[in-house]
PDB file of C-alpha atoms in Angstrom:
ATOM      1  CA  UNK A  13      37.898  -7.762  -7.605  1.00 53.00           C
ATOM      2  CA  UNK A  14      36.255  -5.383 -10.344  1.00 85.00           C
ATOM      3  CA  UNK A  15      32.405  -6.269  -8.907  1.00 89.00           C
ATOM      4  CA  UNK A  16      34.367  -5.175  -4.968  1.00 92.00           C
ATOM      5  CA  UNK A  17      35.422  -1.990  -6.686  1.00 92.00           C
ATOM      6  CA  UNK A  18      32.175  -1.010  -8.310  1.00 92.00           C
ATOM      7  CA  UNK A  19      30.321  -1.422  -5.081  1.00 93.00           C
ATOM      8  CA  UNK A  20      32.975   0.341  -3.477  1.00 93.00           C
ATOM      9  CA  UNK A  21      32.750   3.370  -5.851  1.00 93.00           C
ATOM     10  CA  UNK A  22      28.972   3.214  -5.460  1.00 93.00           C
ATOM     11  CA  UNK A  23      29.016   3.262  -1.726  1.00 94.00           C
ATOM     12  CA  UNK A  24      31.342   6.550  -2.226  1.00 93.00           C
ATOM     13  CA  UNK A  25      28.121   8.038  -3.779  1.00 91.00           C
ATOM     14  CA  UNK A  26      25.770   6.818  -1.205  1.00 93.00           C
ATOM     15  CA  UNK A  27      28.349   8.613   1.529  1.00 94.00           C
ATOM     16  CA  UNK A  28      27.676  11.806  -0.549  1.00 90.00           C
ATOM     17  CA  UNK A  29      24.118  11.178  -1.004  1.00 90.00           C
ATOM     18  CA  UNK A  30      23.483  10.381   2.429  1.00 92.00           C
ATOM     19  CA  UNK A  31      25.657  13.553   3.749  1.00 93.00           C
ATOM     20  CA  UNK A  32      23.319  16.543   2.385  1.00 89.00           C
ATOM     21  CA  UNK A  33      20.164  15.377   4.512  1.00 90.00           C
ATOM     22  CA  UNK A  34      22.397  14.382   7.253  1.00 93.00           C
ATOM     23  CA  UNK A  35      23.958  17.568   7.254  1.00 93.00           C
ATOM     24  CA  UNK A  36      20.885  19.524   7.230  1.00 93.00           C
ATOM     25  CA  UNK A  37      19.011  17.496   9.722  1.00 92.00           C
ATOM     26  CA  UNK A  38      21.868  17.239  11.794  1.00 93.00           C
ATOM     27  CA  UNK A  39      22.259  21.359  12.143  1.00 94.00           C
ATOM     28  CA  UNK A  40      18.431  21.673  12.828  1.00 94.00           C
ATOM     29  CA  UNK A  41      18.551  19.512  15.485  1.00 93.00           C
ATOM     30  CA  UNK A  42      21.216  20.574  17.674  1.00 93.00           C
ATOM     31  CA  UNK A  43      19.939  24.374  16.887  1.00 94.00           C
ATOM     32  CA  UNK A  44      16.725  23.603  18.195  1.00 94.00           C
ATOM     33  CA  UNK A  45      18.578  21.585  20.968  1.00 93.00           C
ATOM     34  CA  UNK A  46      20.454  24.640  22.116  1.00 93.00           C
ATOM     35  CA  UNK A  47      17.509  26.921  21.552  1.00 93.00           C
ATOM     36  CA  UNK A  48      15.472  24.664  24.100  1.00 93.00           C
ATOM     37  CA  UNK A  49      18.618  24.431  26.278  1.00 90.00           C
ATOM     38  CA  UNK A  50      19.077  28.080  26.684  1.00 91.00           C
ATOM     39  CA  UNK A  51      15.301  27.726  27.507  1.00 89.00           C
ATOM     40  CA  UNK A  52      16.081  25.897  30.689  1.00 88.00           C
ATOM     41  CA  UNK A  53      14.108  22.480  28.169  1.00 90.00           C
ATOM     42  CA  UNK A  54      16.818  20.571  29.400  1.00 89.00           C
ATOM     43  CA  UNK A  55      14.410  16.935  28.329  1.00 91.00           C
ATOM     44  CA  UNK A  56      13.698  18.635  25.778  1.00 92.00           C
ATOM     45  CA  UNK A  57      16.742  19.485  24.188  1.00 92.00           C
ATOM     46  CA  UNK A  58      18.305  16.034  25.053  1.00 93.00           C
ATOM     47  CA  UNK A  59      15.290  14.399  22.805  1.00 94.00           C
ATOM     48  CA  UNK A  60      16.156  16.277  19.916  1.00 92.00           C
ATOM     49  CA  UNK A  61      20.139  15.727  20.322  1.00 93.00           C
ATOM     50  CA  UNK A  62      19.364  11.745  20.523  1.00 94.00           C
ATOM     51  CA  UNK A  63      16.926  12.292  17.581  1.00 93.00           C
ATOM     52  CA  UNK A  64      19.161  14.178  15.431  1.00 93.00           C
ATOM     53  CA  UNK A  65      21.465  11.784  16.321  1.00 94.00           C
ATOM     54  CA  UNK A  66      20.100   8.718  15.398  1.00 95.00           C
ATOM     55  CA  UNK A  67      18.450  10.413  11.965  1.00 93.00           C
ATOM     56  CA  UNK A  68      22.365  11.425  11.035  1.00 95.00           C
ATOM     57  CA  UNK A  69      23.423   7.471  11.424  1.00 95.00           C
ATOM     58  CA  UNK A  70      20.073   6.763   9.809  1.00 93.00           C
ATOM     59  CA  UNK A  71      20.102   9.013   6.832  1.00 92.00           C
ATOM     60  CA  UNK A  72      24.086   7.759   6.134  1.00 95.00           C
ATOM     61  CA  UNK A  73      23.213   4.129   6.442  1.00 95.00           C
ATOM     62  CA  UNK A  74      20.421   4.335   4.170  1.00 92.00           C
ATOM     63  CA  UNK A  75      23.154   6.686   1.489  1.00 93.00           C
ATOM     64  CA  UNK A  76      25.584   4.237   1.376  1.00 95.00           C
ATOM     65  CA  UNK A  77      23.192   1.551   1.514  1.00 94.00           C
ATOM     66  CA  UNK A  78      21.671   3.052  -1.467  1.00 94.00           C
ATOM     67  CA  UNK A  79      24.920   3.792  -3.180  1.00 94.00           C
ATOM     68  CA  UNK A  80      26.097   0.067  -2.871  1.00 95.00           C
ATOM     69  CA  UNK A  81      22.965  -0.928  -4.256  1.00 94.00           C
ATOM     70  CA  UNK A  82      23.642   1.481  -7.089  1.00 94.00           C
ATOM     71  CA  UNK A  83      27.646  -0.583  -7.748  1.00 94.00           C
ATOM     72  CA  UNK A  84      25.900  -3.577  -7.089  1.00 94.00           C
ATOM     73  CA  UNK A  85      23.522  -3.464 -10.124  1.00 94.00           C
ATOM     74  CA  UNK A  86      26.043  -1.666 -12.217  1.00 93.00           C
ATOM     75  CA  UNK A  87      28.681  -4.548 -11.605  1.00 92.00           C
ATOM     76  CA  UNK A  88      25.936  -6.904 -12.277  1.00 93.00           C
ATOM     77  CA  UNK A  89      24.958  -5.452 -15.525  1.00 92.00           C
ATOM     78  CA  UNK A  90      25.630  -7.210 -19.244  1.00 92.00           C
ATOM     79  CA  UNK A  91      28.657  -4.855 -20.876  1.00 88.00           C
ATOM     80  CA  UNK A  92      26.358  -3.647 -23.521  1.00 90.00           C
ATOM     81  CA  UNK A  93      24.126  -2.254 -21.111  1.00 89.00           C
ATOM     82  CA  UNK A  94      27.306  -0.475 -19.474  1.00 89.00           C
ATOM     83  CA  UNK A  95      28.855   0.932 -22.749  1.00 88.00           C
ATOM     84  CA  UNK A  96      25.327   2.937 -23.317  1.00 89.00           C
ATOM     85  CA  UNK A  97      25.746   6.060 -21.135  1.00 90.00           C
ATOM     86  CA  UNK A  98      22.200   6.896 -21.314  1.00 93.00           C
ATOM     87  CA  UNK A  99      21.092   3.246 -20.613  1.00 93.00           C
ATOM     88  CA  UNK A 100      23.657   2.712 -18.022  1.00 93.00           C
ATOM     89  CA  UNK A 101      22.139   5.924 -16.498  1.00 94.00           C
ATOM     90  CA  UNK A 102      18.807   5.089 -16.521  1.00 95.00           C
ATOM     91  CA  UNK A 103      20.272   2.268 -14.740  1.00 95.00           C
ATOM     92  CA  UNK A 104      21.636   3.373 -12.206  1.00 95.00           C
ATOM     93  CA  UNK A 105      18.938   6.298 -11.712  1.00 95.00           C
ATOM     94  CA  UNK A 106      15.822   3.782 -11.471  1.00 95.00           C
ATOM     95  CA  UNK A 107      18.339   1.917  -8.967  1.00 95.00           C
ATOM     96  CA  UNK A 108      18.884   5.111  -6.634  1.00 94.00           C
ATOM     97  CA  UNK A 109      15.408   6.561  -7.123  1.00 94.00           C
ATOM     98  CA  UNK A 110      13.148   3.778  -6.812  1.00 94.00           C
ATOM     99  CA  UNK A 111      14.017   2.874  -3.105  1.00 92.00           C
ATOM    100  CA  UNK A 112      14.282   6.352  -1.873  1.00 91.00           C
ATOM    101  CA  UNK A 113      10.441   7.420  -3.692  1.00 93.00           C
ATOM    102  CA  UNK A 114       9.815   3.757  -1.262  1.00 92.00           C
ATOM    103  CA  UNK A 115      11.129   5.118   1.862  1.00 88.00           C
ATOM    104  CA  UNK A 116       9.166   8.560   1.209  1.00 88.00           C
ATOM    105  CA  UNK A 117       5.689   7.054   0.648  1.00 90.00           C
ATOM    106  CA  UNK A 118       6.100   4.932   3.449  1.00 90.00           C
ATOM    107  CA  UNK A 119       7.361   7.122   5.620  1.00 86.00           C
ATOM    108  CA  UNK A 120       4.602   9.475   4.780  1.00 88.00           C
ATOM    109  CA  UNK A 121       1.551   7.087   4.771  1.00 90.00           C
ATOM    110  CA  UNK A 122       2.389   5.886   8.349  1.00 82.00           C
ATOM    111  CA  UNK A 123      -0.951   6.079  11.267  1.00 85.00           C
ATOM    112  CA  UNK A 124      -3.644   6.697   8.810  1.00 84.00           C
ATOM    113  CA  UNK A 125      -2.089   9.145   6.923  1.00 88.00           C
ATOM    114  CA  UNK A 126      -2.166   9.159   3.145  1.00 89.00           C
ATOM    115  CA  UNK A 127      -0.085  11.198   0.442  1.00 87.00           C
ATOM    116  CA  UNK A 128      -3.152  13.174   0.049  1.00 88.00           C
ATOM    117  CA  UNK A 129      -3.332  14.700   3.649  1.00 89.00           C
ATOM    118  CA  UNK A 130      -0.053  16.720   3.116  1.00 90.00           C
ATOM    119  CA  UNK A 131       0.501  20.063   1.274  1.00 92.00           C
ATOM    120  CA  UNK A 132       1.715  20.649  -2.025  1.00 90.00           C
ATOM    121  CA  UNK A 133       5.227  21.612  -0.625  1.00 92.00           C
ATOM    122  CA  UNK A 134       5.671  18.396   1.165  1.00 90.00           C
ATOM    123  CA  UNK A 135       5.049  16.752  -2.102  1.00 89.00           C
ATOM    124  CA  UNK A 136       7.645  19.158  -3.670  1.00 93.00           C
ATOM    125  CA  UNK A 137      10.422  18.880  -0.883  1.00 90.00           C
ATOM    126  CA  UNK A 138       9.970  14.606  -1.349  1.00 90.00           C
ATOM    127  CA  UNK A 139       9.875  14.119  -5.357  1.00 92.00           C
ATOM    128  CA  UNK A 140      12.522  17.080  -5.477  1.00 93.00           C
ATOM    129  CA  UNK A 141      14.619  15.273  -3.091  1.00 90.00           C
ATOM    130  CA  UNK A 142      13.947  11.836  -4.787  1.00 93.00           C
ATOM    131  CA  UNK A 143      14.990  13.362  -8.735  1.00 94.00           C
ATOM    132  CA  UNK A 144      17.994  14.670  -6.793  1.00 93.00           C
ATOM    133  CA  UNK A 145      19.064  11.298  -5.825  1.00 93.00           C
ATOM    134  CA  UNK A 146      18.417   9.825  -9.189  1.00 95.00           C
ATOM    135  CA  UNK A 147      20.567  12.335 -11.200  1.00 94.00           C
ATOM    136  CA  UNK A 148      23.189  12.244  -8.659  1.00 93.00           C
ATOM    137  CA  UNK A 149      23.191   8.503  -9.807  1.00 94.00           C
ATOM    138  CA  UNK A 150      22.715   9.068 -13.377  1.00 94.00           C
ATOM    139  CA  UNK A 151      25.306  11.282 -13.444  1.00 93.00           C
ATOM    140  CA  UNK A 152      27.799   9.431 -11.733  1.00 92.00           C
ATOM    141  CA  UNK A 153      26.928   5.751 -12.863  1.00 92.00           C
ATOM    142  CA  UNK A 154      30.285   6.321 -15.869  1.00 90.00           C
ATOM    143  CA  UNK A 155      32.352   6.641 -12.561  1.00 90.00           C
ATOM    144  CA  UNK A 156      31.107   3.757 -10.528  1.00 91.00           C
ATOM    145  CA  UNK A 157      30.878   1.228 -13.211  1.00 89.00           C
ATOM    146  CA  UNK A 158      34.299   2.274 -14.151  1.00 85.00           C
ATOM    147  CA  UNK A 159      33.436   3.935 -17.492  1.00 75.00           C
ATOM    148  CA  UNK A 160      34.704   7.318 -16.923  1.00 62.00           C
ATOM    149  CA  UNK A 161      38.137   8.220 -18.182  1.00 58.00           C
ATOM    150  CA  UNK A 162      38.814   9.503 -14.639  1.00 52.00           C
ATOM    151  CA  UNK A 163      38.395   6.266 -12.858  1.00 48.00           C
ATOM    152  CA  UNK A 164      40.802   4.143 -14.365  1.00 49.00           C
ATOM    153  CA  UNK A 165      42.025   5.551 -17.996  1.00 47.00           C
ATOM    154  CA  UNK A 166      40.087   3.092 -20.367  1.00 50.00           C
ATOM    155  CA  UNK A 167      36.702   3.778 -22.139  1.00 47.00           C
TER     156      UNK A 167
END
């Protein structure tokens, strides 16, 4: 039952972590929808609704996919490993980090592209985004591995 809970408590992050770019690219896309719409884009504006769409289900699935991941290797890990909040954190940072710095290389090297060919604020908006992610983890990793006084009582 504990390992169910950890995961459980980790996929709670992932819903958080998952929510913010959601969120964001969820708004942009129906306000560019309606934009278009008002435009008389009606094609148009029905792309970007099925596109923001399916990148709000996307970005969610890959946040609590993520998160679970995260409870997963924190359930998994020895006790001493646990009872070492920077350790732990480290942890549970290289576990939420690593797979999100995957996805953003990949997606950006896609067709002949490489990380070279974008600006310096593309590379700011992806690593920024990726450190976010990791801290959010690092942070939270005493709650989802059941460490934090809040969680349960114990120490």
């Amino acid at each position: 039952m504990r390992v169910r809970a950890v995961i459980r408590r980790g996929a709670r992050l992932g819903v958080t972590i998952g929510a913010w770019p959601a969120g964001i690219v969820g708004t942009l896309c129906l306000v560019a929808a309606f934009v278009f719409l008002t435009g008389g884009h009606d094609g148009t504006a029905r792309t970007l609704t099925s596109a923001g769409g399916l990148a709000v289900l996307g970005f969610m699935a890959a946040g609590v996919t993520v998160g679970a991941a995260t409870g997963l290797a924190l359930a998994l890990a020895p006790r001493r490993l646990l009872t070492s909040a920077p350790l732990r954190g480290l942890l549970a940072a290289l576990t939420a980090g690593l797979p999100v710095a995957a996805l953003s290389v990949a997606a950006l090297t896609g067709d002949g592209y490489t990380l070279a060919s974008y600006p310096p604020s593309i590379h700011f908006l992806t690593w920024s985004a990726t450190l976010t992610v990791a801290s959010l983890a690092a942070a939270r990793s005493g709650e989802i591995a059941g460490w934090a006084p809040d969680t349960d009582g114990r120490r």
